[in-house]
Amino acid sequence: MLLYGRNPVLEALQDGRVSEVLVARGVEEAFVAQLKATGVRMKFAPRIELDQLAGTTQHQGVLTEVEDLEWASVDDILDLAEKRGEDLLIVLLDGITDPRNFGAIIRSAEVLGAHGVVVEERRSAPLSPVVAKTAAGATSYLPVAQTKNLPRLMDALKKDGVWVYGAAGEAAQDVRKVDFSGKVALVIGAEGEGMRRLVREKCDALVSIPVRGRVQSLNASVAAGILLFEASRGRA
């Protein structure tokens, strides 16, 4: 897989997954010096060559080839929470198909202390270079797993004492007033459609983010970030 963007490439370098990077001519010397300090082999090329290889101009002047990102398992997420000695905080995505939203949610989840993200196999964006770039290196640290059946996973988590909160704009319960102590799962639905009916019914509670403007809904990744912040604040 081609990996591009400075943070994702630097994280891959730290993990020892990169032996050579392609750098656009004209990139500032400070960044070149940062790459040199890692000892990686560098090859310089015209920026247009990187544009063509990456299929985008948003590569920030560097790309490399790494092994494809691999899905973790739900057990990996549970194990991470146990290893840290923390109550589980997991994010369940129901129909997030935009790779930038997917990557942004992974990034927020890692930054705000979640133990993993889970998607349903047939209702998710793949783990792609766009996801990796938007996640800004978070895919190196946070398990991202697939499940065949999200409602069934929710049932299993609930049996294990996990309280499941679904994000719904019309919900009466204000997310700022929720007690997020204990084991928690946050469910984020698809842009525009929200959660599927069965997923919504499996939630223990629905919560909303108060809005004051005329626009009455938030981007899915923004909503996920706010819920994660509230959950992490309530668990400090």
PDB file of C-alpha atoms in Angstrom:
ATOM      1  CA  MET A   1       0.000   0.000   0.000  1.00  0.00           C
ATOM      2  CA  LEU A   2       1.205   3.498  -0.792  1.00  0.00           C
ATOM      3  CA  LEU A   3       1.313   5.590   2.353  1.00  0.00           C
ATOM      4  CA  TYR A   4       1.556   9.355   2.103  1.00  0.00           C
ATOM      5  CA  GLY A   5       1.420  12.366   4.382  1.00  0.00           C
ATOM      6  CA  ARG A   6       4.075  13.400   6.884  1.00  0.00           C
ATOM      7  CA  ASN A   7       2.602  12.085  10.126  1.00  0.00           C
ATOM      8  CA  PRO A   8       1.625   8.664   8.721  1.00  0.00           C
ATOM      9  CA  VAL A   9       5.042   8.232   7.072  1.00  0.00           C
ATOM     10  CA  LEU A  10       6.942   9.328  10.195  1.00  0.00           C
ATOM     11  CA  GLU A  11       4.876   6.947  12.359  1.00  0.00           C
ATOM     12  CA  ALA A  12       5.620   4.111   9.926  1.00  0.00           C
ATOM     13  CA  LEU A  13       9.315   4.992  10.104  1.00  0.00           C
ATOM     14  CA  GLN A  14       9.244   4.784  13.893  1.00  0.00           C
ATOM     15  CA  ASP A  15       7.633   1.352  13.635  1.00  0.00           C
ATOM     16  CA  GLY A  16      10.370   0.141  11.287  1.00  0.00           C
ATOM     17  CA  ARG A  17       7.921  -0.482   8.440  1.00  0.00           C
ATOM     18  CA  VAL A  18       9.718   1.759   5.904  1.00  0.00           C
ATOM     19  CA  SER A  19      13.054   1.289   4.143  1.00  0.00           C
ATOM     20  CA  GLU A  20      12.805   4.041   1.519  1.00  0.00           C
ATOM     21  CA  VAL A  21      10.762   7.196   1.007  1.00  0.00           C
ATOM     22  CA  LEU A  22      10.038   9.257  -2.077  1.00  0.00           C
ATOM     23  CA  VAL A  23      10.355  12.977  -1.389  1.00  0.00           C
ATOM     24  CA  ALA A  24       9.199  15.834  -3.589  1.00  0.00           C
ATOM     25  CA  ARG A  25      11.921  18.179  -4.726  1.00  0.00           C
ATOM     26  CA  GLY A  26      11.589  21.547  -3.035  1.00  0.00           C
ATOM     27  CA  VAL A  27      10.309  20.202   0.284  1.00  0.00           C
ATOM     28  CA  GLU A  28      11.624  22.366   3.110  1.00  0.00           C
ATOM     29  CA  GLU A  29      15.006  21.391   4.520  1.00  0.00           C
ATOM     30  CA  ALA A  30      13.685  21.030   8.066  1.00  0.00           C
ATOM     31  CA  PHE A  31      11.487  18.121   7.010  1.00  0.00           C
ATOM     32  CA  VAL A  32      14.277  16.561   4.937  1.00  0.00           C
ATOM     33  CA  ALA A  33      16.529  16.781   7.995  1.00  0.00           C
ATOM     34  CA  GLN A  34      13.826  15.057  10.052  1.00  0.00           C
ATOM     35  CA  LEU A  35      13.766  12.210   7.557  1.00  0.00           C
ATOM     36  CA  LYS A  36      17.569  12.001   7.440  1.00  0.00           C
ATOM     37  CA  ALA A  37      17.678  11.655  11.213  1.00  0.00           C
ATOM     38  CA  THR A  38      15.743   8.384  10.931  1.00  0.00           C
ATOM     39  CA  GLY A  39      18.390   6.895   8.626  1.00  0.00           C
ATOM     40  CA  VAL A  40      15.853   6.037   5.924  1.00  0.00           C
ATOM     41  CA  ARG A  41      16.909   5.994   2.283  1.00  0.00           C
ATOM     42  CA  MET A  42      15.490   8.952   0.390  1.00  0.00           C
ATOM     43  CA  LYS A  43      14.777   9.322  -3.287  1.00  0.00           C
ATOM     44  CA  PHE A  44      13.873  12.760  -4.652  1.00  0.00           C
ATOM     45  CA  ALA A  45      11.445  13.269  -7.519  1.00  0.00           C
ATOM     46  CA  PRO A  46       9.354  16.059  -9.069  1.00  0.00           C
ATOM     47  CA  ARG A  47       6.201  16.800  -7.093  1.00  0.00           C
ATOM     48  CA  ILE A  48       4.051  15.854 -10.087  1.00  0.00           C
ATOM     49  CA  GLU A  49       5.416  12.297  -9.876  1.00  0.00           C
ATOM     50  CA  LEU A  50       4.171  12.037  -6.302  1.00  0.00           C
ATOM     51  CA  ASP A  51       0.823  13.514  -7.403  1.00  0.00           C
ATOM     52  CA  GLN A  52       0.467  10.775  -9.999  1.00  0.00           C
ATOM     53  CA  LEU A  53       1.535   7.946  -7.695  1.00  0.00           C
ATOM     54  CA  ALA A  54      -0.664   9.022  -4.795  1.00  0.00           C
ATOM     55  CA  GLY A  55      -3.599  10.015  -6.997  1.00  0.00           C
ATOM     56  CA  THR A  56      -3.866  13.242  -5.012  1.00  0.00           C
ATOM     57  CA  THR A  57      -1.950  16.464  -4.400  1.00  0.00           C
ATOM     58  CA  GLN A  58      -2.491  16.074  -0.639  1.00  0.00           C
ATOM     59  CA  HIS A  59       0.586  13.911  -0.005  1.00  0.00           C
ATOM     60  CA  GLN A  60       2.571  16.714   1.740  1.00  0.00           C
ATOM     61  CA  GLY A  61       5.649  15.956  -0.337  1.00  0.00           C
ATOM     62  CA  VAL A  62       6.387  12.440   0.866  1.00  0.00           C
ATOM     63  CA  LEU A  63       5.197   8.912   0.211  1.00  0.00           C
ATOM     64  CA  THR A  64       6.383   5.377   0.723  1.00  0.00           C
ATOM     65  CA  GLU A  65       5.237   1.811   0.233  1.00  0.00           C
ATOM     66  CA  VAL A  66       4.267  -0.303   3.218  1.00  0.00           C
ATOM     67  CA  GLU A  67       2.418  -3.535   3.785  1.00  0.00           C
ATOM     68  CA  ASP A  68      -1.349  -3.180   3.633  1.00  0.00           C
ATOM     69  CA  LEU A  69      -3.000  -2.148   6.862  1.00  0.00           C
ATOM     70  CA  GLU A  70      -4.425  -5.176   8.615  1.00  0.00           C
ATOM     71  CA  TRP A  71      -7.658  -5.434  10.520  1.00  0.00           C
ATOM     72  CA  ALA A  72      -7.348  -6.209  14.204  1.00  0.00           C
ATOM     73  CA  SER A  73      -9.871  -8.353  16.076  1.00  0.00           C
ATOM     74  CA  VAL A  74     -12.376  -7.327  18.725  1.00  0.00           C
ATOM     75  CA  ASP A  75     -10.336  -9.439  21.151  1.00  0.00           C
ATOM     76  CA  ASP A  76      -7.315  -7.235  20.415  1.00  0.00           C
ATOM     77  CA  ILE A  77      -9.357  -4.241  21.570  1.00  0.00           C
ATOM     78  CA  LEU A  78     -10.505  -5.979  24.742  1.00  0.00           C
ATOM     79  CA  ASP A  79      -6.940  -7.091  25.437  1.00  0.00           C
ATOM     80  CA  LEU A  80      -5.646  -3.520  25.075  1.00  0.00           C
ATOM     81  CA  ALA A  81      -8.096  -2.252  27.696  1.00  0.00           C
ATOM     82  CA  GLU A  82      -7.069  -5.089  30.034  1.00  0.00           C
ATOM     83  CA  LYS A  83      -3.371  -4.414  29.415  1.00  0.00           C
ATOM     84  CA  ARG A  84      -3.827  -0.767  30.343  1.00  0.00           C
ATOM     85  CA  GLY A  85      -5.881  -1.689  33.390  1.00  0.00           C
ATOM     86  CA  GLU A  86      -8.737   0.495  32.168  1.00  0.00           C
ATOM     87  CA  ASP A  87     -12.463   0.085  31.672  1.00  0.00           C
ATOM     88  CA  LEU A  88     -13.230  -0.522  28.026  1.00  0.00           C
ATOM     89  CA  LEU A  89     -13.979   2.461  25.768  1.00  0.00           C
ATOM     90  CA  ILE A  90     -14.832   1.262  22.278  1.00  0.00           C
ATOM     91  CA  VAL A  91     -16.270   3.019  19.221  1.00  0.00           C
ATOM     92  CA  LEU A  92     -18.751   1.170  17.001  1.00  0.00           C
ATOM     93  CA  LEU A  93     -19.370   2.595  13.521  1.00  0.00           C
ATOM     94  CA  ASP A  94     -22.613   1.820  11.719  1.00  0.00           C
ATOM     95  CA  GLY A  95     -22.207   2.687   8.050  1.00  0.00           C
ATOM     96  CA  ILE A  96     -19.304   5.155   7.967  1.00  0.00           C
ATOM     97  CA  THR A  97     -18.271   4.780   4.323  1.00  0.00           C
ATOM     98  CA  ASP A  98     -16.401   8.045   3.776  1.00  0.00           C
ATOM     99  CA  PRO A  99     -12.670   7.267   4.255  1.00  0.00           C
ATOM    100  CA  ARG A 100     -11.891  10.746   5.601  1.00  0.00           C
ATOM    101  CA  ASN A 101     -14.574  10.481   8.249  1.00  0.00           C
ATOM    102  CA  PHE A 102     -13.351   6.985   9.081  1.00  0.00           C
ATOM    103  CA  GLY A 103      -9.758   8.167   9.427  1.00  0.00           C
ATOM    104  CA  ALA A 104     -10.744  11.194  11.486  1.00  0.00           C
ATOM    105  CA  ILE A 105     -12.726   9.020  13.905  1.00  0.00           C
ATOM    106  CA  ILE A 106      -9.767   6.651  14.317  1.00  0.00           C
ATOM    107  CA  ARG A 107      -7.534   9.643  15.044  1.00  0.00           C
ATOM    108  CA  SER A 108      -9.927  11.078  17.659  1.00  0.00           C
ATOM    109  CA  ALA A 109     -10.394   7.666  19.253  1.00  0.00           C
ATOM    110  CA  GLU A 110      -6.651   7.172  19.675  1.00  0.00           C
ATOM    111  CA  VAL A 111      -6.006  10.717  20.922  1.00  0.00           C
ATOM    112  CA  LEU A 112      -8.842  10.583  23.451  1.00  0.00           C
ATOM    113  CA  GLY A 113      -7.946   7.216  24.943  1.00  0.00           C
ATOM    114  CA  ALA A 114     -10.332   4.742  23.342  1.00  0.00           C
ATOM    115  CA  HIS A 115      -9.165   1.158  23.029  1.00  0.00           C
ATOM    116  CA  GLY A 116     -10.379   0.500  19.508  1.00  0.00           C
ATOM    117  CA  VAL A 117     -12.832   1.074  16.684  1.00  0.00           C
ATOM    118  CA  VAL A 118     -15.118  -1.579  15.171  1.00  0.00           C
ATOM    119  CA  VAL A 119     -16.963  -1.508  11.853  1.00  0.00           C
ATOM    120  CA  GLU A 120     -19.319  -3.951  10.169  1.00  0.00           C
ATOM    121  CA  GLU A 121     -17.667  -5.724   7.247  1.00  0.00           C
ATOM    122  CA  ARG A 122     -20.133  -4.730   4.542  1.00  0.00           C
ATOM    123  CA  ARG A 123     -20.912  -1.246   5.805  1.00  0.00           C
ATOM    124  CA  SER A 124     -17.573   0.515   6.053  1.00  0.00           C
ATOM    125  CA  ALA A 125     -14.855   2.240   4.108  1.00  0.00           C
ATOM    126  CA  PRO A 126     -11.798  -0.021   3.656  1.00  0.00           C
ATOM    127  CA  LEU A 127      -8.492   0.561   5.429  1.00  0.00           C
ATOM    128  CA  SER A 128      -6.972   2.648   2.646  1.00  0.00           C
ATOM    129  CA  PRO A 129      -4.164   5.205   2.211  1.00  0.00           C
ATOM    130  CA  VAL A 130      -6.771   7.974   2.580  1.00  0.00           C
ATOM    131  CA  VAL A 131      -7.877   6.535   5.917  1.00  0.00           C
ATOM    132  CA  ALA A 132      -4.257   6.192   7.075  1.00  0.00           C
ATOM    133  CA  LYS A 133      -3.400   9.772   6.096  1.00  0.00           C
ATOM    134  CA  THR A 134      -6.499  11.244   7.739  1.00  0.00           C
ATOM    135  CA  ALA A 135      -5.823   9.217  10.873  1.00  0.00           C
ATOM    136  CA  ALA A 136      -2.372  10.888  10.982  1.00  0.00           C
ATOM    137  CA  GLY A 137      -0.565   7.796  12.239  1.00  0.00           C
ATOM    138  CA  ALA A 138      -3.222   6.622  14.697  1.00  0.00           C
ATOM    139  CA  THR A 139      -3.630   3.344  12.787  1.00  0.00           C
ATOM    140  CA  SER A 140      -0.184   2.381  14.117  1.00  0.00           C
ATOM    141  CA  TYR A 141      -1.438   2.418  17.709  1.00  0.00           C
ATOM    142  CA  LEU A 142      -5.183   1.806  17.772  1.00  0.00           C
ATOM    143  CA  PRO A 143      -6.781  -1.553  16.887  1.00  0.00           C
ATOM    144  CA  VAL A 144      -9.401  -1.202  14.156  1.00  0.00           C
ATOM    145  CA  ALA A 145     -11.550  -4.311  13.816  1.00  0.00           C
ATOM    146  CA  GLN A 146     -14.337  -5.696  11.672  1.00  0.00           C
ATOM    147  CA  THR A 147     -17.378  -7.653  12.770  1.00  0.00           C
ATOM    148  CA  LYS A 148     -19.805  -9.578  10.592  1.00  0.00           C
ATOM    149  CA  ASN A 149     -22.823  -8.428  12.578  1.00  0.00           C
ATOM    150  CA  LEU A 150     -22.773  -5.211  14.612  1.00  0.00           C
ATOM    151  CA  PRO A 151     -26.048  -5.789  16.539  1.00  0.00           C
ATOM    152  CA  ARG A 152     -24.798  -9.234  17.585  1.00  0.00           C
ATOM    153  CA  LEU A 153     -21.523  -7.699  18.800  1.00  0.00           C
ATOM    154  CA  MET A 154     -23.491  -5.118  20.779  1.00  0.00           C
ATOM    155  CA  ASP A 155     -25.381  -7.934  22.513  1.00  0.00           C
ATOM    156  CA  ALA A 156     -22.105  -9.670  23.380  1.00  0.00           C
ATOM    157  CA  LEU A 157     -20.607  -6.469  24.783  1.00  0.00           C
ATOM    158  CA  LYS A 158     -23.704  -5.794  26.876  1.00  0.00           C
ATOM    159  CA  LYS A 159     -23.498  -9.295  28.365  1.00  0.00           C
ATOM    160  CA  ASP A 160     -19.947  -8.376  29.411  1.00  0.00           C
ATOM    161  CA  GLY A 161     -21.185  -5.308  31.302  1.00  0.00           C
ATOM    162  CA  VAL A 162     -20.564  -2.709  28.587  1.00  0.00           C
ATOM    163  CA  TRP A 163     -23.053   0.169  28.490  1.00  0.00           C
ATOM    164  CA  VAL A 164     -23.866   1.133  24.897  1.00  0.00           C
ATOM    165  CA  TYR A 165     -24.608   4.763  23.992  1.00  0.00           C
ATOM    166  CA  GLY A 166     -25.857   5.686  20.532  1.00  0.00           C
ATOM    167  CA  ALA A 167     -25.461   9.169  19.063  1.00  0.00           C
ATOM    168  CA  ALA A 168     -28.818  10.557  17.896  1.00  0.00           C
ATOM    169  CA  GLY A 169     -29.530  14.206  17.246  1.00  0.00           C
ATOM    170  CA  GLU A 170     -33.122  13.984  18.484  1.00  0.00           C
ATOM    171  CA  ALA A 171     -32.274  12.187  21.753  1.00  0.00           C
ATOM    172  CA  ALA A 172     -33.470  13.895  24.927  1.00  0.00           C
ATOM    173  CA  GLN A 173     -30.410  12.943  26.968  1.00  0.00           C
ATOM    174  CA  ASP A 174     -27.662  15.578  26.832  1.00  0.00           C
ATOM    175  CA  VAL A 175     -24.254  13.951  26.356  1.00  0.00           C
ATOM    176  CA  ARG A 176     -22.749  16.438  28.828  1.00  0.00           C
ATOM    177  CA  LYS A 177     -24.870  14.977  31.619  1.00  0.00           C
ATOM    178  CA  VAL A 178     -24.050  11.319  31.036  1.00  0.00           C
ATOM    179  CA  ASP A 179     -22.004   9.285  33.507  1.00  0.00           C
ATOM    180  CA  PHE A 180     -19.428   7.544  31.318  1.00  0.00           C
ATOM    181  CA  SER A 181     -17.744   5.592  34.095  1.00  0.00           C
ATOM    182  CA  GLY A 182     -17.389   1.851  33.651  1.00  0.00           C
ATOM    183  CA  LYS A 183     -17.221  -0.046  30.368  1.00  0.00           C
ATOM    184  CA  VAL A 184     -18.588   2.056  27.505  1.00  0.00           C
ATOM    185  CA  ALA A 185     -19.324   1.639  23.804  1.00  0.00           C
ATOM    186  CA  LEU A 186     -20.160   4.663  21.632  1.00  0.00           C
ATOM    187  CA  VAL A 187     -22.163   4.051  18.455  1.00  0.00           C
ATOM    188  CA  ILE A 188     -21.911   6.481  15.527  1.00  0.00           C
ATOM    189  CA  GLY A 189     -24.290   6.122  12.599  1.00  0.00           C
ATOM    190  CA  ALA A 190     -23.948   6.949   8.931  1.00  0.00           C
ATOM    191  CA  GLU A 191     -23.960  10.480   7.574  1.00  0.00           C
ATOM    192  CA  GLY A 192     -27.519  11.591   6.935  1.00  0.00           C
ATOM    193  CA  GLU A 193     -29.115   8.252   7.803  1.00  0.00           C
ATOM    194  CA  GLY A 194     -27.870   7.788  11.337  1.00  0.00           C
ATOM    195  CA  MET A 195     -27.987   4.356  12.958  1.00  0.00           C
ATOM    196  CA  ARG A 196     -30.015   1.533  11.488  1.00  0.00           C
ATOM    197  CA  ARG A 197     -33.213   0.712  13.367  1.00  0.00           C
ATOM    198  CA  LEU A 198     -31.890  -2.553  14.864  1.00  0.00           C
ATOM    199  CA  VAL A 199     -28.623  -0.915  15.954  1.00  0.00           C
ATOM    200  CA  ARG A 200     -30.567   1.926  17.557  1.00  0.00           C
ATOM    201  CA  GLU A 201     -32.804  -0.538  19.416  1.00  0.00           C
ATOM    202  CA  LYS A 202     -29.769  -2.393  20.786  1.00  0.00           C
ATOM    203  CA  CYS A 203     -28.403   0.772  22.450  1.00  0.00           C
ATOM    204  CA  ASP A 204     -28.896   1.121  26.194  1.00  0.00           C
ATOM    205  CA  ALA A 205     -29.345   4.869  25.785  1.00  0.00           C
ATOM    206  CA  LEU A 206     -29.397   7.505  23.057  1.00  0.00           C
ATOM    207  CA  VAL A 207     -27.540  10.745  23.610  1.00  0.00           C
ATOM    208  CA  SER A 208     -27.411  14.037  21.759  1.00  0.00           C
ATOM    209  CA  ILE A 209     -25.004  16.943  21.390  1.00  0.00           C
ATOM    210  CA  PRO A 210     -26.716  20.294  22.081  1.00  0.00           C
ATOM    211  CA  VAL A 211     -26.576  22.630  19.080  1.00  0.00           C
ATOM    212  CA  ARG A 212     -27.250  26.370  19.002  1.00  0.00           C
ATOM    213  CA  GLY A 213     -26.888  27.235  15.345  1.00  0.00           C
ATOM    214  CA  ARG A 214     -29.423  26.939  12.556  1.00  0.00           C
ATOM    215  CA  VAL A 215     -27.717  23.840  11.166  1.00  0.00           C
ATOM    216  CA  GLN A 216     -29.067  21.034  13.309  1.00  0.00           C
ATOM    217  CA  SER A 217     -26.599  18.236  12.616  1.00  0.00           C
ATOM    218  CA  LEU A 218     -22.871  17.593  12.853  1.00  0.00           C
ATOM    219  CA  ASN A 219     -20.479  15.723  10.607  1.00  0.00           C
ATOM    220  CA  ALA A 220     -20.116  12.134  11.857  1.00  0.00           C
ATOM    221  CA  SER A 221     -16.422  12.456  12.672  1.00  0.00           C
ATOM    222  CA  VAL A 222     -16.997  15.735  14.537  1.00  0.00           C
ATOM    223  CA  ALA A 223     -19.829  14.181  16.526  1.00  0.00           C
ATOM    224  CA  ALA A 224     -17.634  11.187  17.341  1.00  0.00           C
ATOM    225  CA  GLY A 225     -14.866  13.487  18.559  1.00  0.00           C
ATOM    226  CA  ILE A 226     -17.236  15.363  20.873  1.00  0.00           C
ATOM    227  CA  LEU A 227     -18.686  12.152  22.301  1.00  0.00           C
ATOM    228  CA  LEU A 228     -15.204  10.740  22.830  1.00  0.00           C
ATOM    229  CA  PHE A 229     -14.112  13.893  24.595  1.00  0.00           C
ATOM    230  CA  GLU A 230     -17.121  13.793  26.910  1.00  0.00           C
ATOM    231  CA  ALA A 231     -16.563  10.112  27.593  1.00  0.00           C
ATOM    232  CA  SER A 232     -12.862  10.607  28.356  1.00  0.00           C
ATOM    233  CA  ARG A 233     -13.592  13.637  30.540  1.00  0.00           C
ATOM    234  CA  GLY A 234     -16.075  11.627  32.552  1.00  0.00           C
ATOM    235  CA  ARG A 235     -13.543   8.846  33.110  1.00  0.00           C
ATOM    236  CA  ALA A 236     -10.535  10.961  34.172  1.00  0.00           C
TER     237      ALA A 236
END
